[in-house]
Amino acid sequence: MKYKILKAIDVSGLTFLAPIVRLATGEEPDVQIRAIMQMIVVPIVAFAVFVGLWSQLAPRHKTKSGEVPTPAVVWDAAQGIWTFHAREGDKETAYVLAGEQRESALMAAKDRLAEIDPLTELADRQVADAEQEKSAQVAELTAPLRTKLAVVSERYGADQAARKARWMERADRTAVSDTDARLALLGAWNEHDLRTREEREELKNLRAEIDTVGAQAFPALSAAQKAQTAIAEERQFLRKRIEVLTAYNRNEKARAGEQQLADLRSKYLQADGGAAMAGLAANIARTRTRVESIRESNYARPYTLPMQILRSLLCVFVGFLLGSLIAIPIGILCGLSPTFMAAMMPFIALFKPVSPIVWLPIALIVVGGFIPDPDDHWLINGFAGLPLVGWMKINPAFLASAITVALCSMWATMVNTALGVASIDDDHTNVARMLRLSARERLFRIVLPSALPLIFAGLRISLSVGWMVLIAAELLSSSEGIGKYVWDMFNNGASDSFAKMFVVVFVVGSIGLALDRIMIVFQRLVSFDGAPTAI
């Protein structure tokens, strides 16, 4: 059992767990403890030091978007992102509820809203009290600075007036023909002007010091404002949920439409004259169409970060698959034929360094040429009808981003595949000749199995490159995904946008790490002793 576990750990790439298993079975405790300290404890301590330095240094740097968020602020932002996602899911569910379920959900929302009203008043009072306390503390801390500012400002004002008066007096006594005296006066004015600017700069620094004291974080006020914001957001959510369960509920809107349709039919049956009947008939047809549309409608849910993560993952896998389908066959041909390799080298050398920023506009134009009308195209409509990805609304921007991923990420797979095929042991080739295997049999029994370790090493690199390229592609193409989410946060100017961008940093890094671990598992599953696994 021990060796099976160790083998599984090795295949999964989680080698830092091996010393724990060995220690649990009593194998060389001293050696395993040292390995645990080196592979587990040291990285944890290093990350803790990083978080500590981040917590201390972040508030000291001011930007136009406020302070750099601390780890605590980033964690709060992550919780806010998930809360928003969950609440939008609740609204989507409420949109289609009917019968007792709708009544029960409506009652629960109203009860919770009634509970929040007194909490709102309490939170408002706590914020007001905290603001008064902060104002008192700021006034106490800045009182000496304000006194100094007033004294210095008055003194400098008097000094400037005196210097100017003395200069004017000298100017009045200076003859027009006395050039030297006038030049000396000009120098004196320059000295006065320089001294005046120095005094203004000193006053500016004093005011900035006062402003800095006033801008310092006040924990009690921050906590009160955080609680106030949380309550206000929940209250807004509950009110919107009640609206979705009542006036905006799909079944209620359809029921109201059916009642209106019944009234129109009744009026039609009692109408007198062809003109009146024609008008009512047209109105009945429009109402029937509207009711049918309501019954088929879905909640217009905005894209939340978890939804955009799923869309980005789909996009990167589409691009990765497309790139692999191009790169692996070409790589095999390059490995089998030096002539074909020579023919492909100029293209590899030319296109490999091209930035995704260059590929993306080209991909957008090309895709736009194939799909001039996205609302009426078989490919887009086909994606919309798929059960798991239909909600992602695949569009030309999505396809262009996937193509950009393919164009930027396929080169590592192509080169590694060519290397793997070209490095097949001569003994295997000789055996294939002796057995008189056909070209197809040599390919699938000798070439591909021998080259698989290096092929998967290339796929691993390509997937990592594709994940990095995707974020930039989505950002530039405005395709819904993580990249567009970052761009929206950069532009919307909300107080927590900066922190949400930090959340995305950890999300992108964690997903990239997970994808790399998955590819390592596949790479090791197809590797064998002595086989190369990476370039």
PDB file of C-alpha atoms in Angstrom, residues 13-250:
ATOM      1  CA  GLY A  13       3.362  15.620  -9.164  1.00  0.00           C
ATOM      2  CA  LEU A  14       2.568  16.169  -5.461  1.00  0.00           C
ATOM      3  CA  THR A  15       6.017  14.999  -4.417  1.00  0.00           C
ATOM      4  CA  PHE A  16       6.014  17.165  -1.282  1.00  0.00           C
ATOM      5  CA  LEU A  17       3.572  14.648   0.244  1.00  0.00           C
ATOM      6  CA  ALA A  18       5.993  11.730  -0.138  1.00  0.00           C
ATOM      7  CA  PRO A  19       8.015  12.498   3.066  1.00  0.00           C
ATOM      8  CA  ILE A  20       4.767  12.513   5.095  1.00  0.00           C
ATOM      9  CA  VAL A  21       3.856   9.037   3.813  1.00  0.00           C
ATOM     10  CA  ARG A  22       7.365   7.752   4.441  1.00  0.00           C
ATOM     11  CA  LEU A  23       7.416   9.258   7.944  1.00  0.00           C
ATOM     12  CA  ALA A  24       4.030   7.690   8.750  1.00  0.00           C
ATOM     13  CA  THR A  25       5.462   4.266   7.864  1.00  0.00           C
ATOM     14  CA  GLY A  26       8.581   4.835  10.005  1.00  0.00           C
ATOM     15  CA  GLU A  27      11.080   5.116   7.160  1.00  0.00           C
ATOM     16  CA  GLU A  28      14.157   7.142   8.268  1.00  0.00           C
ATOM     17  CA  PRO A  29      12.318   9.666  10.487  1.00  0.00           C
ATOM     18  CA  ASP A  30      15.207  12.156  10.620  1.00  0.00           C
ATOM     19  CA  VAL A  31      15.535  12.260   6.847  1.00  0.00           C
ATOM     20  CA  GLN A  32      11.774  12.632   6.336  1.00  0.00           C
ATOM     21  CA  ILE A  33      11.464  15.406   8.929  1.00  0.00           C
ATOM     22  CA  ARG A  34      14.214  17.358   7.178  1.00  0.00           C
ATOM     23  CA  ALA A  35      12.441  16.824   3.867  1.00  0.00           C
ATOM     24  CA  ILE A  36       9.127  17.996   5.346  1.00  0.00           C
ATOM     25  CA  MET A  37      10.798  21.111   6.737  1.00  0.00           C
ATOM     26  CA  GLN A  38      12.370  21.877   3.377  1.00  0.00           C
ATOM     27  CA  MET A  39       9.427  21.053   1.108  1.00  0.00           C
ATOM     28  CA  ILE A  40       6.440  22.116   3.251  1.00  0.00           C
ATOM     29  CA  VAL A  41       7.381  24.254   6.254  1.00  0.00           C
ATOM     30  CA  VAL A  42       9.831  26.543   4.444  1.00  0.00           C
ATOM     31  CA  PRO A  43       7.366  27.416   1.615  1.00  0.00           C
ATOM     32  CA  ILE A  44       4.607  28.069   4.167  1.00  0.00           C
ATOM     33  CA  VAL A  45       6.891  30.355   6.185  1.00  0.00           C
ATOM     34  CA  ALA A  46       7.997  32.145   3.012  1.00  0.00           C
ATOM     35  CA  PHE A  47       4.382  32.738   1.977  1.00  0.00           C
ATOM     36  CA  ALA A  48       3.537  33.953   5.498  1.00  0.00           C
ATOM     37  CA  VAL A  49       6.437  36.426   5.323  1.00  0.00           C
ATOM     38  CA  PHE A  50       5.177  37.589   1.926  1.00  0.00           C
ATOM     39  CA  VAL A  51       1.670  38.163   3.316  1.00  0.00           C
ATOM     40  CA  GLY A  52       3.109  40.007   6.334  1.00  0.00           C
ATOM     41  CA  LEU A  53       5.228  42.318   4.188  1.00  0.00           C
ATOM     42  CA  TRP A  54       2.263  42.893   1.895  1.00  0.00           C
ATOM     43  CA  SER A  55       0.075  43.830   4.881  1.00  0.00           C
ATOM     44  CA  GLN A  56       2.637  46.325   6.158  1.00  0.00           C
ATOM     45  CA  LEU A  57       3.776  47.916   2.907  1.00  0.00           C
ATOM     46  CA  ALA A  58       0.508  48.091   0.959  1.00  0.00           C
ATOM     47  CA  PRO A  59      -1.169  50.903   2.995  1.00  0.00           C
ATOM     48  CA  ARG A  60       1.909  53.096   2.603  1.00  0.00           C
ATOM     49  CA  HIS A  61       1.538  53.411  -1.154  1.00  0.00           C
ATOM     50  CA  LYS A  62      -1.185  55.778  -2.305  1.00  0.00           C
ATOM     51  CA  THR A  63      -2.643  55.669  -5.811  1.00  0.00           C
ATOM     52  CA  LYS A  64      -5.431  57.444  -7.642  1.00  0.00           C
ATOM     53  CA  SER A  65      -7.567  54.408  -6.789  1.00  0.00           C
ATOM     54  CA  GLY A  66      -6.709  54.638  -3.093  1.00  0.00           C
ATOM     55  CA  GLU A  67      -4.364  52.540  -1.005  1.00  0.00           C
ATOM     56  CA  VAL A  68      -2.968  49.281  -2.313  1.00  0.00           C
ATOM     57  CA  PRO A  69      -5.344  46.681  -0.813  1.00  0.00           C
ATOM     58  CA  THR A  70      -4.056  44.529   2.022  1.00  0.00           C
ATOM     59  CA  PRO A  71      -4.626  40.751   2.155  1.00  0.00           C
ATOM     60  CA  ALA A  72      -7.624  41.302   4.445  1.00  0.00           C
ATOM     61  CA  VAL A  73      -9.198  43.734   1.967  1.00  0.00           C
ATOM     62  CA  VAL A  74      -8.565  41.321  -0.919  1.00  0.00           C
ATOM     63  CA  TRP A  75     -10.196  38.504   1.061  1.00  0.00           C
ATOM     64  CA  ASP A  76     -13.237  40.701   1.715  1.00  0.00           C
ATOM     65  CA  ALA A  77     -13.396  41.496  -2.004  1.00  0.00           C
ATOM     66  CA  ALA A  78     -13.291  37.779  -2.833  1.00  0.00           C
ATOM     67  CA  GLN A  79     -16.180  37.160  -0.450  1.00  0.00           C
ATOM     68  CA  GLY A  80     -18.080  40.039  -2.055  1.00  0.00           C
ATOM     69  CA  ILE A  81     -17.537  38.551  -5.512  1.00  0.00           C
ATOM     70  CA  TRP A  82     -18.925  35.198  -4.392  1.00  0.00           C
ATOM     71  CA  THR A  83     -21.860  36.813  -2.570  1.00  0.00           C
ATOM     72  CA  PHE A  84     -22.794  38.731  -5.719  1.00  0.00           C
ATOM     73  CA  HIS A  85     -22.593  35.512  -7.756  1.00  0.00           C
ATOM     74  CA  ALA A  86     -24.796  33.633  -5.274  1.00  0.00           C
ATOM     75  CA  ARG A  87     -27.378  36.431  -5.137  1.00  0.00           C
ATOM     76  CA  GLU A  88     -27.629  36.626  -8.908  1.00  0.00           C
ATOM     77  CA  GLY A  89     -28.213  32.874  -8.880  1.00  0.00           C
ATOM     78  CA  ASP A  90     -31.013  33.373  -6.344  1.00  0.00           C
ATOM     79  CA  LYS A  91     -32.629  35.992  -8.579  1.00  0.00           C
ATOM     80  CA  GLU A  92     -32.404  33.654 -11.552  1.00  0.00           C
ATOM     81  CA  THR A  93     -34.110  30.930  -9.547  1.00  0.00           C
ATOM     82  CA  ALA A  94     -36.761  33.332  -8.271  1.00  0.00           C
ATOM     83  CA  TYR A  95     -37.586  34.362 -11.844  1.00  0.00           C
ATOM     84  CA  VAL A  96     -39.001  30.931 -12.671  1.00  0.00           C
ATOM     85  CA  LEU A  97     -40.520  29.933  -9.304  1.00  0.00           C
ATOM     86  CA  ALA A  98     -44.231  29.289  -9.222  1.00  0.00           C
ATOM     87  CA  GLY A  99     -46.950  28.201  -6.819  1.00  0.00           C
ATOM     88  CA  GLU A 100     -46.092  27.399  -3.210  1.00  0.00           C
ATOM     89  CA  GLN A 101     -42.364  27.658  -3.827  1.00  0.00           C
ATOM     90  CA  ARG A 102     -42.755  31.235  -5.015  1.00  0.00           C
ATOM     91  CA  GLU A 103     -44.998  32.115  -2.080  1.00  0.00           C
ATOM     92  CA  SER A 104     -42.552  30.569   0.387  1.00  0.00           C
ATOM     93  CA  ALA A 105     -39.570  32.393  -1.126  1.00  0.00           C
ATOM     94  CA  LEU A 106     -41.514  35.658  -1.161  1.00  0.00           C
ATOM     95  CA  MET A 107     -42.466  35.278   2.504  1.00  0.00           C
ATOM     96  CA  ALA A 108     -38.871  34.538   3.487  1.00  0.00           C
ATOM     97  CA  ALA A 109     -37.571  37.590   1.602  1.00  0.00           C
ATOM     98  CA  LYS A 110     -40.155  39.874   3.217  1.00  0.00           C
ATOM     99  CA  ASP A 111     -39.384  38.508   6.697  1.00  0.00           C
ATOM    100  CA  ARG A 112     -35.663  39.051   6.217  1.00  0.00           C
ATOM    101  CA  LEU A 113     -36.269  42.563   4.893  1.00  0.00           C
ATOM    102  CA  ALA A 114     -38.306  43.341   8.016  1.00  0.00           C
ATOM    103  CA  GLU A 115     -35.386  42.120  10.152  1.00  0.00           C
ATOM    104  CA  ILE A 116     -32.916  44.319   8.281  1.00  0.00           C
ATOM    105  CA  ASP A 117     -34.761  47.619   8.727  1.00  0.00           C
ATOM    106  CA  PRO A 118     -33.761  48.084  12.402  1.00  0.00           C
ATOM    107  CA  LEU A 119     -30.257  46.857  11.585  1.00  0.00           C
ATOM    108  CA  THR A 120     -30.010  49.578   8.941  1.00  0.00           C
ATOM    109  CA  GLU A 121     -30.855  52.272  11.473  1.00  0.00           C
ATOM    110  CA  LEU A 122     -28.344  50.844  13.948  1.00  0.00           C
ATOM    111  CA  ALA A 123     -25.610  50.723  11.293  1.00  0.00           C
ATOM    112  CA  ASP A 124     -26.327  54.333  10.290  1.00  0.00           C
ATOM    113  CA  ARG A 125     -26.022  55.463  13.919  1.00  0.00           C
ATOM    114  CA  GLN A 126     -22.777  53.545  14.370  1.00  0.00           C
ATOM    115  CA  VAL A 127     -21.299  55.163  11.269  1.00  0.00           C
ATOM    116  CA  ALA A 128     -22.376  58.621  12.432  1.00  0.00           C
ATOM    117  CA  ASP A 129     -20.870  58.027  15.895  1.00  0.00           C
ATOM    118  CA  ALA A 130     -17.638  56.729  14.374  1.00  0.00           C
ATOM    119  CA  GLU A 131     -17.418  59.746  12.072  1.00  0.00           C
ATOM    120  CA  GLN A 132     -17.843  62.104  15.027  1.00  0.00           C
ATOM    121  CA  GLU A 133     -15.207  60.221  16.987  1.00  0.00           C
ATOM    122  CA  LYS A 134     -12.833  60.359  14.051  1.00  0.00           C
ATOM    123  CA  SER A 135     -13.461  64.080  13.572  1.00  0.00           C
ATOM    124  CA  ALA A 136     -12.680  64.682  17.240  1.00  0.00           C
ATOM    125  CA  GLN A 137      -9.463  62.668  17.072  1.00  0.00           C
ATOM    126  CA  VAL A 138      -8.391  64.330  13.815  1.00  0.00           C
ATOM    127  CA  ALA A 139      -9.089  67.768  15.289  1.00  0.00           C
ATOM    128  CA  GLU A 140      -7.024  66.888  18.364  1.00  0.00           C
ATOM    129  CA  LEU A 141      -4.114  65.518  16.338  1.00  0.00           C
ATOM    130  CA  THR A 142      -4.091  68.355  13.823  1.00  0.00           C
ATOM    131  CA  ALA A 143      -4.612  71.199  16.315  1.00  0.00           C
ATOM    132  CA  PRO A 144      -0.846  71.854  16.758  1.00  0.00           C
ATOM    133  CA  LEU A 145      -0.332  71.673  13.008  1.00  0.00           C
ATOM    134  CA  ARG A 146      -3.190  74.054  12.310  1.00  0.00           C
ATOM    135  CA  THR A 147      -1.863  76.494  14.915  1.00  0.00           C
ATOM    136  CA  LYS A 148       1.584  76.292  13.359  1.00  0.00           C
ATOM    137  CA  LEU A 149       0.069  76.767   9.887  1.00  0.00           C
ATOM    138  CA  ALA A 150      -1.808  79.866  10.996  1.00  0.00           C
ATOM    139  CA  VAL A 151       1.270  81.386  12.691  1.00  0.00           C
ATOM    140  CA  VAL A 152       3.624  80.597   9.837  1.00  0.00           C
ATOM    141  CA  SER A 153       1.135  81.753   7.224  1.00  0.00           C
ATOM    142  CA  GLU A 154       0.681  85.073   8.996  1.00  0.00           C
ATOM    143  CA  ARG A 155       4.440  85.547   9.431  1.00  0.00           C
ATOM    144  CA  TYR A 156       5.187  84.694   5.818  1.00  0.00           C
ATOM    145  CA  GLY A 157       2.454  87.014   4.630  1.00  0.00           C
ATOM    146  CA  ALA A 158       3.913  89.843   6.638  1.00  0.00           C
ATOM    147  CA  ASP A 159       7.451  89.056   5.438  1.00  0.00           C
ATOM    148  CA  GLN A 160       6.326  89.003   1.815  1.00  0.00           C
ATOM    149  CA  ALA A 161       4.509  92.309   2.197  1.00  0.00           C
ATOM    150  CA  ALA A 162       7.554  93.861   3.893  1.00  0.00           C
ATOM    151  CA  ARG A 163       9.955  92.618   1.224  1.00  0.00           C
ATOM    152  CA  LYS A 164       7.697  93.915  -1.516  1.00  0.00           C
ATOM    153  CA  ALA A 165       7.324  97.296   0.231  1.00  0.00           C
ATOM    154  CA  ARG A 166      11.109  97.657   0.577  1.00  0.00           C
ATOM    155  CA  TRP A 167      11.544  96.739  -3.062  1.00  0.00           C
ATOM    156  CA  MET A 168       8.953  99.295  -4.153  1.00  0.00           C
ATOM    157  CA  GLU A 169      10.641 101.943  -2.037  1.00  0.00           C
ATOM    158  CA  ARG A 170      13.994 101.229  -3.705  1.00  0.00           C
ATOM    159  CA  ALA A 171      12.351 101.206  -7.111  1.00  0.00           C
ATOM    160  CA  ASP A 172      10.816 104.631  -6.523  1.00  0.00           C
ATOM    161  CA  ARG A 173      14.255 106.057  -5.653  1.00  0.00           C
ATOM    162  CA  THR A 174      16.013 104.494  -8.653  1.00  0.00           C
ATOM    163  CA  ALA A 175      16.635 106.803 -11.590  1.00  0.00           C
ATOM    164  CA  VAL A 176      15.770 105.728 -15.111  1.00  0.00           C
ATOM    165  CA  SER A 177      19.359 106.217 -16.237  1.00  0.00           C
ATOM    166  CA  ASP A 178      20.807 104.053 -13.425  1.00  0.00           C
ATOM    167  CA  THR A 179      21.041 100.731 -15.262  1.00  0.00           C
ATOM    168  CA  ASP A 180      23.159  99.000 -12.613  1.00  0.00           C
ATOM    169  CA  ALA A 181      20.685  99.876  -9.893  1.00  0.00           C
ATOM    170  CA  ARG A 182      17.770  98.607 -11.961  1.00  0.00           C
ATOM    171  CA  LEU A 183      19.589  95.330 -12.634  1.00  0.00           C
ATOM    172  CA  ALA A 184      20.290  95.025  -8.922  1.00  0.00           C
ATOM    173  CA  LEU A 185      16.581  95.598  -8.253  1.00  0.00           C
ATOM    174  CA  LEU A 186      15.743  92.831 -10.731  1.00  0.00           C
ATOM    175  CA  GLY A 187      18.046  90.477  -8.825  1.00  0.00           C
ATOM    176  CA  ALA A 188      16.395  91.499  -5.553  1.00  0.00           C
ATOM    177  CA  TRP A 189      12.953  90.741  -7.015  1.00  0.00           C
ATOM    178  CA  ASN A 190      14.168  87.319  -8.123  1.00  0.00           C
ATOM    179  CA  GLU A 191      15.400  86.643  -4.586  1.00  0.00           C
ATOM    180  CA  HIS A 192      12.020  87.782  -3.235  1.00  0.00           C
ATOM    181  CA  ASP A 193      10.198  85.547  -5.698  1.00  0.00           C
ATOM    182  CA  LEU A 194      12.397  82.544  -4.817  1.00  0.00           C
ATOM    183  CA  ARG A 195      11.860  83.102  -1.108  1.00  0.00           C
ATOM    184  CA  THR A 196       8.095  83.468  -1.650  1.00  0.00           C
ATOM    185  CA  ARG A 197       7.957  80.125  -3.518  1.00  0.00           C
ATOM    186  CA  GLU A 198       9.933  78.435  -0.740  1.00  0.00           C
ATOM    187  CA  GLU A 199       7.493  79.789   1.845  1.00  0.00           C
ATOM    188  CA  ARG A 200       4.488  78.634  -0.200  1.00  0.00           C
ATOM    189  CA  GLU A 201       6.034  75.165  -0.544  1.00  0.00           C
ATOM    190  CA  GLU A 202       6.517  74.997   3.220  1.00  0.00           C
ATOM    191  CA  LEU A 203       2.883  75.987   3.772  1.00  0.00           C
ATOM    192  CA  LYS A 204       1.825  73.396   1.193  1.00  0.00           C
ATOM    193  CA  ASN A 205       3.757  70.714   3.076  1.00  0.00           C
ATOM    194  CA  LEU A 206       2.075  71.716   6.330  1.00  0.00           C
ATOM    195  CA  ARG A 207      -1.362  71.453   4.705  1.00  0.00           C
ATOM    196  CA  ALA A 208      -0.435  68.075   3.197  1.00  0.00           C
ATOM    197  CA  GLU A 209       0.634  66.884   6.655  1.00  0.00           C
ATOM    198  CA  ILE A 210      -2.739  67.941   8.039  1.00  0.00           C
ATOM    199  CA  ASP A 211      -4.524  66.156   5.177  1.00  0.00           C
ATOM    200  CA  THR A 212      -2.452  63.027   5.781  1.00  0.00           C
ATOM    201  CA  VAL A 213      -3.549  62.925   9.402  1.00  0.00           C
ATOM    202  CA  GLY A 214      -7.162  63.333   8.323  1.00  0.00           C
ATOM    203  CA  ALA A 215      -6.838  60.582   5.692  1.00  0.00           C
ATOM    204  CA  GLN A 216      -5.443  58.005   8.098  1.00  0.00           C
ATOM    205  CA  ALA A 217      -7.486  54.847   8.456  1.00  0.00           C
ATOM    206  CA  PHE A 218      -9.809  54.795  11.455  1.00  0.00           C
ATOM    207  CA  PRO A 219     -10.575  51.133  12.295  1.00  0.00           C
ATOM    208  CA  ALA A 220     -13.846  51.823  14.087  1.00  0.00           C
ATOM    209  CA  LEU A 221     -15.185  53.907  11.192  1.00  0.00           C
ATOM    210  CA  SER A 222     -13.993  51.381   8.599  1.00  0.00           C
ATOM    211  CA  ALA A 223     -15.718  48.538  10.463  1.00  0.00           C
ATOM    212  CA  ALA A 224     -18.942  50.540  10.819  1.00  0.00           C
ATOM    213  CA  GLN A 225     -18.941  51.501   7.133  1.00  0.00           C
ATOM    214  CA  LYS A 226     -18.276  47.888   6.143  1.00  0.00           C
ATOM    215  CA  ALA A 227     -21.255  46.715   8.194  1.00  0.00           C
ATOM    216  CA  GLN A 228     -23.407  49.513   6.780  1.00  0.00           C
ATOM    217  CA  THR A 229     -22.462  48.593   3.215  1.00  0.00           C
ATOM    218  CA  ALA A 230     -23.166  44.891   3.792  1.00  0.00           C
ATOM    219  CA  ILE A 231     -26.612  45.641   5.187  1.00  0.00           C
ATOM    220  CA  ALA A 232     -27.403  48.099   2.381  1.00  0.00           C
ATOM    221  CA  GLU A 233     -26.369  45.556  -0.262  1.00  0.00           C
ATOM    222  CA  GLU A 234     -28.460  42.807   1.315  1.00  0.00           C
ATOM    223  CA  ARG A 235     -31.423  45.168   1.580  1.00  0.00           C
ATOM    224  CA  GLN A 236     -31.108  46.095  -2.083  1.00  0.00           C
ATOM    225  CA  PHE A 237     -30.843  42.406  -3.000  1.00  0.00           C
ATOM    226  CA  LEU A 238     -33.957  41.508  -1.004  1.00  0.00           C
ATOM    227  CA  ARG A 239     -35.979  44.275  -2.614  1.00  0.00           C
ATOM    228  CA  LYS A 240     -34.900  43.144  -6.057  1.00  0.00           C
ATOM    229  CA  ARG A 241     -35.654  39.522  -5.160  1.00  0.00           C
ATOM    230  CA  ILE A 242     -39.155  40.502  -4.045  1.00  0.00           C
ATOM    231  CA  GLU A 243     -39.652  42.296  -7.376  1.00  0.00           C
ATOM    232  CA  VAL A 244     -38.471  39.220  -9.270  1.00  0.00           C
ATOM    233  CA  LEU A 245     -40.847  37.051  -7.237  1.00  0.00           C
ATOM    234  CA  THR A 246     -43.806  39.354  -7.901  1.00  0.00           C
ATOM    235  CA  ALA A 247     -44.037  41.826 -10.769  1.00  0.00           C
ATOM    236  CA  TYR A 248     -41.051  40.454 -12.723  1.00  0.00           C
ATOM    237  CA  ASN A 249     -41.692  36.758 -12.104  1.00  0.00           C
ATOM    238  CA  ARG A 250     -42.017  34.873 -15.375  1.00  0.00           C
TER     239      ARG A 250
END
